Amino acid sequence: MKKLNFMILLSILILYQCATTPLKFQMDPSFDPKLIKKVAVFEFEPTPGEPSSGKILQEAGIEAFKKQGFNVLEKEKVKEAFSKLGLRTAKEYSESEMKKLISELGVDTIVYGKVMEFTSSGSPEGLLHDSTPQPMPGATIPYTEYSYSLYITLNLFHESLGKTVFSAEYKKQGKGRTINMKEISTKAVIEITSKLKTQK
């Protein structure tokens, strides 16, 4: 009976961890992350509800990859390459388009992705103790607690295999006194790229 109870508890813990883990990823077993030398981060496909989300994720991606020690191409160079090749940004790309961009940019790795959800909102859900004198001892004042929801996909295309070698899905919700979606997005991409570092 004790063994059965233990197994039930273990199963619950595993299911809980799976349910609360914001990141899922998979990497091509034949790919070596050490081959990543120079990275170009593309503008992500934005969510319809927030057109600027794609550009924000691009900025977050550039910052995150730099913080992880990767050599990242300036976004202006990426923009120039798209213009020269007559390609549209923030969309799905074919393998032939990726290979052309790799050659034009002079990089070995392209980072691209899609924003599925990108929202933040405020509501007076909390109470904050006011340090200023109040008519009644221990009085509290309401404060605004913000909530956010971020759901993105991130992929790496590498020249060595000529295909997408790494795919990740990140989905997280949270609350706080202040919400900065750029910072939240950067932390999300750092968490994703850390998986590349651990695989080296």
C-alpha positions as a Python dict, from the first residue, in 0.01 Angstrom:
ca = {
    (1, 'M'): (0, 0, 0),
    (2, 'K'): (285, 239, 88),
    (3, 'K'): (452, 163, -244),
    (4, 'L'): (126, 231, -430),
    (5, 'N'): (78, 562, -248),
    (6, 'F'): (436, 661, -333),
    (7, 'M'): (384, 584, -702),
    (8, 'I'): (63, 787, -708),
    (9, 'L'): (239, 1082, -544),
    (10, 'L'): (530, 1055, -787),
    (11, 'S'): (292, 1053, -1084),
    (12, 'I'): (116, 1364, -952),
    (13, 'L'): (449, 1545, -912),
    (14, 'I'): (558, 1455, -1266),
    (15, 'L'): (226, 1573, -1410),
    (16, 'Y'): (252, 1895, -1207),
    (17, 'Q'): (602, 1967, -1337),
    (18, 'C'): (492, 1904, -1695),
    (19, 'A'): (196, 2134, -1650),
    (20, 'T'): (403, 2417, -1497),
    (21, 'T'): (709, 2401, -1724),
    (22, 'P'): (681, 2692, -1970),
    (23, 'L'): (942, 2560, -2213),
    (24, 'K'): (931, 2265, -2450),
    (25, 'F'): (1203, 2210, -2710),
    (26, 'Q'): (1355, 1956, -2945),
    (27, 'M'): (1689, 1946, -3124),
    (28, 'D'): (1801, 1745, -3426),
    (29, 'P'): (2019, 1467, -3276),
    (30, 'S'): (2269, 1504, -3561),
    (31, 'F'): (2325, 1875, -3488),
    (32, 'D'): (2612, 2002, -3271),
    (33, 'P'): (2541, 2344, -3108),
    (34, 'K'): (2915, 2415, -3117),
    (35, 'L'): (2866, 2483, -3488),
    (36, 'I'): (2678, 2803, -3402),
    (37, 'K'): (2926, 3082, -3472),
    (38, 'K'): (2732, 3381, -3605),
    (39, 'V'): (2360, 3439, -3560),
    (40, 'A'): (2102, 3653, -3739),
    (41, 'V'): (1776, 3711, -3550),
    (42, 'F'): (1476, 3779, -3773),
    (43, 'E'): (1164, 3972, -3686),
    (44, 'F'): (909, 3723, -3548),
    (45, 'E'): (566, 3678, -3701),
    (46, 'P'): (351, 3904, -3480),
    (47, 'T'): (24, 3813, -3318),
    (48, 'P'): (-269, 3990, -3492),
    (49, 'G'): (-368, 4158, -3166),
    (50, 'E'): (-26, 4319, -3118),
    (51, 'P'): (147, 4411, -3448),
    (52, 'S'): (461, 4537, -3270),
    (53, 'S'): (516, 4204, -3091),
    (54, 'G'): (729, 4065, -3374),
    (55, 'K'): (976, 4353, -3357),
    (56, 'I'): (985, 4334, -2976),
    (57, 'L'): (1071, 3964, -2994),
    (58, 'Q'): (1345, 4036, -3247),
    (59, 'E'): (1500, 4291, -3007),
    (60, 'A'): (1459, 4048, -2717),
    (61, 'G'): (1619, 3771, -2922),
    (62, 'I'): (1920, 3984, -3015),
    (63, 'E'): (1974, 4086, -2653),
    (64, 'A'): (1926, 3731, -2523),
    (65, 'F'): (2165, 3569, -2770),
    (66, 'K'): (2429, 3834, -2696),
    (67, 'K'): (2394, 3775, -2322),
    (68, 'Q'): (2450, 3404, -2382),
    (69, 'G'): (2778, 3483, -2556),
    (70, 'F'): (2673, 3435, -2918),
    (71, 'N'): (2801, 3656, -3201),
    (72, 'V'): (2488, 3832, -3330),
    (73, 'L'): (2450, 4027, -3654),
    (74, 'E'): (2309, 4381, -3631),
    (75, 'K'): (1939, 4398, -3720),
    (76, 'E'): (2011, 4673, -3976),
    (77, 'K'): (2216, 4420, -4176),
    (78, 'V'): (1923, 4179, -4165),
    (79, 'K'): (1688, 4448, -4294),
    (80, 'E'): (1928, 4530, -4579),
    (81, 'A'): (1947, 4164, -4685),
    (82, 'F'): (1569, 4129, -4700),
    (83, 'S'): (1545, 4446, -4907),
    (84, 'K'): (1818, 4333, -5147),
    (85, 'L'): (1661, 3989, -5200),
    (86, 'G'): (1309, 4132, -5225),
    (87, 'L'): (1178, 3914, -4942),
    (88, 'R'): (910, 3998, -4689),
    (89, 'T'): (998, 3984, -4320),
    (90, 'A'): (802, 3828, -4033),
    (91, 'K'): (662, 3526, -4216),
    (92, 'E'): (728, 3157, -4273),
    (93, 'Y'): (1032, 3092, -4490),
    (94, 'S'): (1111, 2814, -4735),
    (95, 'E'): (1442, 2627, -4717),
    (96, 'S'): (1555, 2791, -5041),
    (97, 'E'): (1482, 3137, -4897),
    (98, 'M'): (1673, 3049, -4582),
    (99, 'K'): (1976, 2937, -4781),
    (100, 'K'): (1973, 3260, -4984),
    (101, 'L'): (1954, 3464, -4663),
    (102, 'I'): (2233, 3263, -4499),
    (103, 'S'): (2456, 3337, -4798),
    (104, 'E'): (2364, 3706, -4818),
    (105, 'L'): (2400, 3768, -4443),
    (106, 'G'): (2726, 3579, -4400),
    (107, 'V'): (2598, 3389, -4095),
    (108, 'D'): (2563, 3020, -4017),
    (109, 'T'): (2250, 3039, -3802),
    (110, 'I'): (1913, 3208, -3846),
    (111, 'V'): (1672, 3257, -3556),
    (112, 'Y'): (1306, 3299, -3647),
    (113, 'G'): (976, 3245, -3474),
    (114, 'K'): (615, 3336, -3419),
    (115, 'V'): (427, 3521, -3146),
    (116, 'M'): (110, 3334, -3057),
    (117, 'E'): (6, 3544, -2756),
    (118, 'F'): (143, 3871, -2623),
    (119, 'T'): (-83, 4050, -2375),
    (120, 'S'): (-68, 4246, -2051),
    (121, 'S'): (-344, 4408, -1850),
    (122, 'G'): (-399, 4579, -1518),
    (123, 'S'): (-667, 4536, -1255),
    (124, 'P'): (-698, 4651, -891),
    (125, 'E'): (-666, 4302, -744),
    (126, 'G'): (-434, 4374, -454),
    (127, 'L'): (-391, 4582, -142),
    (128, 'L'): (-81, 4776, -47),
    (129, 'H'): (-4, 4904, 304),
    (130, 'D'): (37, 5280, 290),
    (131, 'S'): (336, 5413, 487),
    (132, 'T'): (186, 5763, 510),
    (133, 'P'): (-31, 5853, 812),
    (134, 'Q'): (-389, 5736, 777),
    (135, 'P'): (-706, 5826, 967),
    (136, 'M'): (-731, 5464, 1083),
    (137, 'P'): (-432, 5256, 1201),
    (138, 'G'): (-322, 4987, 958),
    (139, 'A'): (-520, 5133, 670),
    (140, 'T'): (-451, 4995, 326),
    (141, 'I'): (-487, 5137, -21),
    (142, 'P'): (-560, 4945, -340),
    (143, 'Y'): (-288, 4903, -600),
    (144, 'T'): (-299, 4783, -956),
    (145, 'E'): (-171, 4431, -1017),
    (146, 'Y'): (-82, 4357, -1377),
    (147, 'S'): (-108, 4022, -1550),
    (148, 'Y'): (64, 3904, -1866),
    (149, 'S'): (56, 3615, -2110),
    (150, 'L'): (342, 3524, -2344),
    (151, 'Y'): (334, 3239, -2593),
    (152, 'I'): (604, 3214, -2861),
    (153, 'T'): (775, 2965, -3086),
    (154, 'L'): (1147, 2996, -3167),
    (155, 'N'): (1344, 2806, -3430),
    (156, 'L'): (1704, 2781, -3547),
    (157, 'F'): (1800, 2715, -3908),
    (158, 'H'): (2165, 2611, -3956),
    (159, 'E'): (2366, 2601, -4276),
    (160, 'S'): (2544, 2273, -4190),
    (161, 'L'): (2228, 2064, -4232),
    (162, 'G'): (2037, 2312, -4446),
    (163, 'K'): (1727, 2289, -4230),
    (164, 'T'): (1570, 2384, -3897),
    (165, 'V'): (1774, 2208, -3628),
    (166, 'F'): (1614, 2343, -3309),
    (167, 'S'): (1253, 2425, -3225),
    (168, 'A'): (1115, 2558, -2898),
    (169, 'E'): (776, 2655, -2761),
    (170, 'Y'): (749, 2887, -2462),
    (171, 'K'): (422, 2965, -2286),
    (172, 'K'): (393, 3152, -1959),
    (173, 'Q'): (149, 3365, -1762),
    (174, 'G'): (222, 3577, -1457),
    (175, 'K'): (136, 3877, -1242),
    (176, 'G'): (327, 4166, -1092),
    (177, 'R'): (326, 4527, -974),
    (178, 'T'): (499, 4625, -1299),
    (179, 'I'): (504, 4447, -1633),
    (180, 'N'): (765, 4502, -1905),
    (181, 'M'): (693, 4274, -2199),
    (182, 'K'): (1038, 4339, -2354),
    (183, 'E'): (1211, 4219, -2034),
    (184, 'I'): (977, 3921, -2004),
    (185, 'S'): (1042, 3828, -2367),
    (186, 'T'): (1420, 3859, -2322),
    (187, 'K'): (1411, 3632, -2017),
    (188, 'A'): (1205, 3381, -2216),
    (189, 'V'): (1457, 3372, -2502),
    (190, 'I'): (1748, 3347, -2255),
    (191, 'E'): (1580, 3043, -2101),
    (192, 'I'): (1542, 2893, -2447),
    (193, 'T'): (1900, 2964, -2557),
    (194, 'S'): (2035, 2823, -2230),
    (195, 'K'): (1928, 2483, -2363),
    (196, 'L'): (2168, 2531, -2653),
    (197, 'K'): (2450, 2609, -2410),
    (198, 'T'): (2382, 2299, -2200),
    (199, 'Q'): (2381, 2080, -2510),
    (200, 'K'): (2733, 2188, -2607),
}
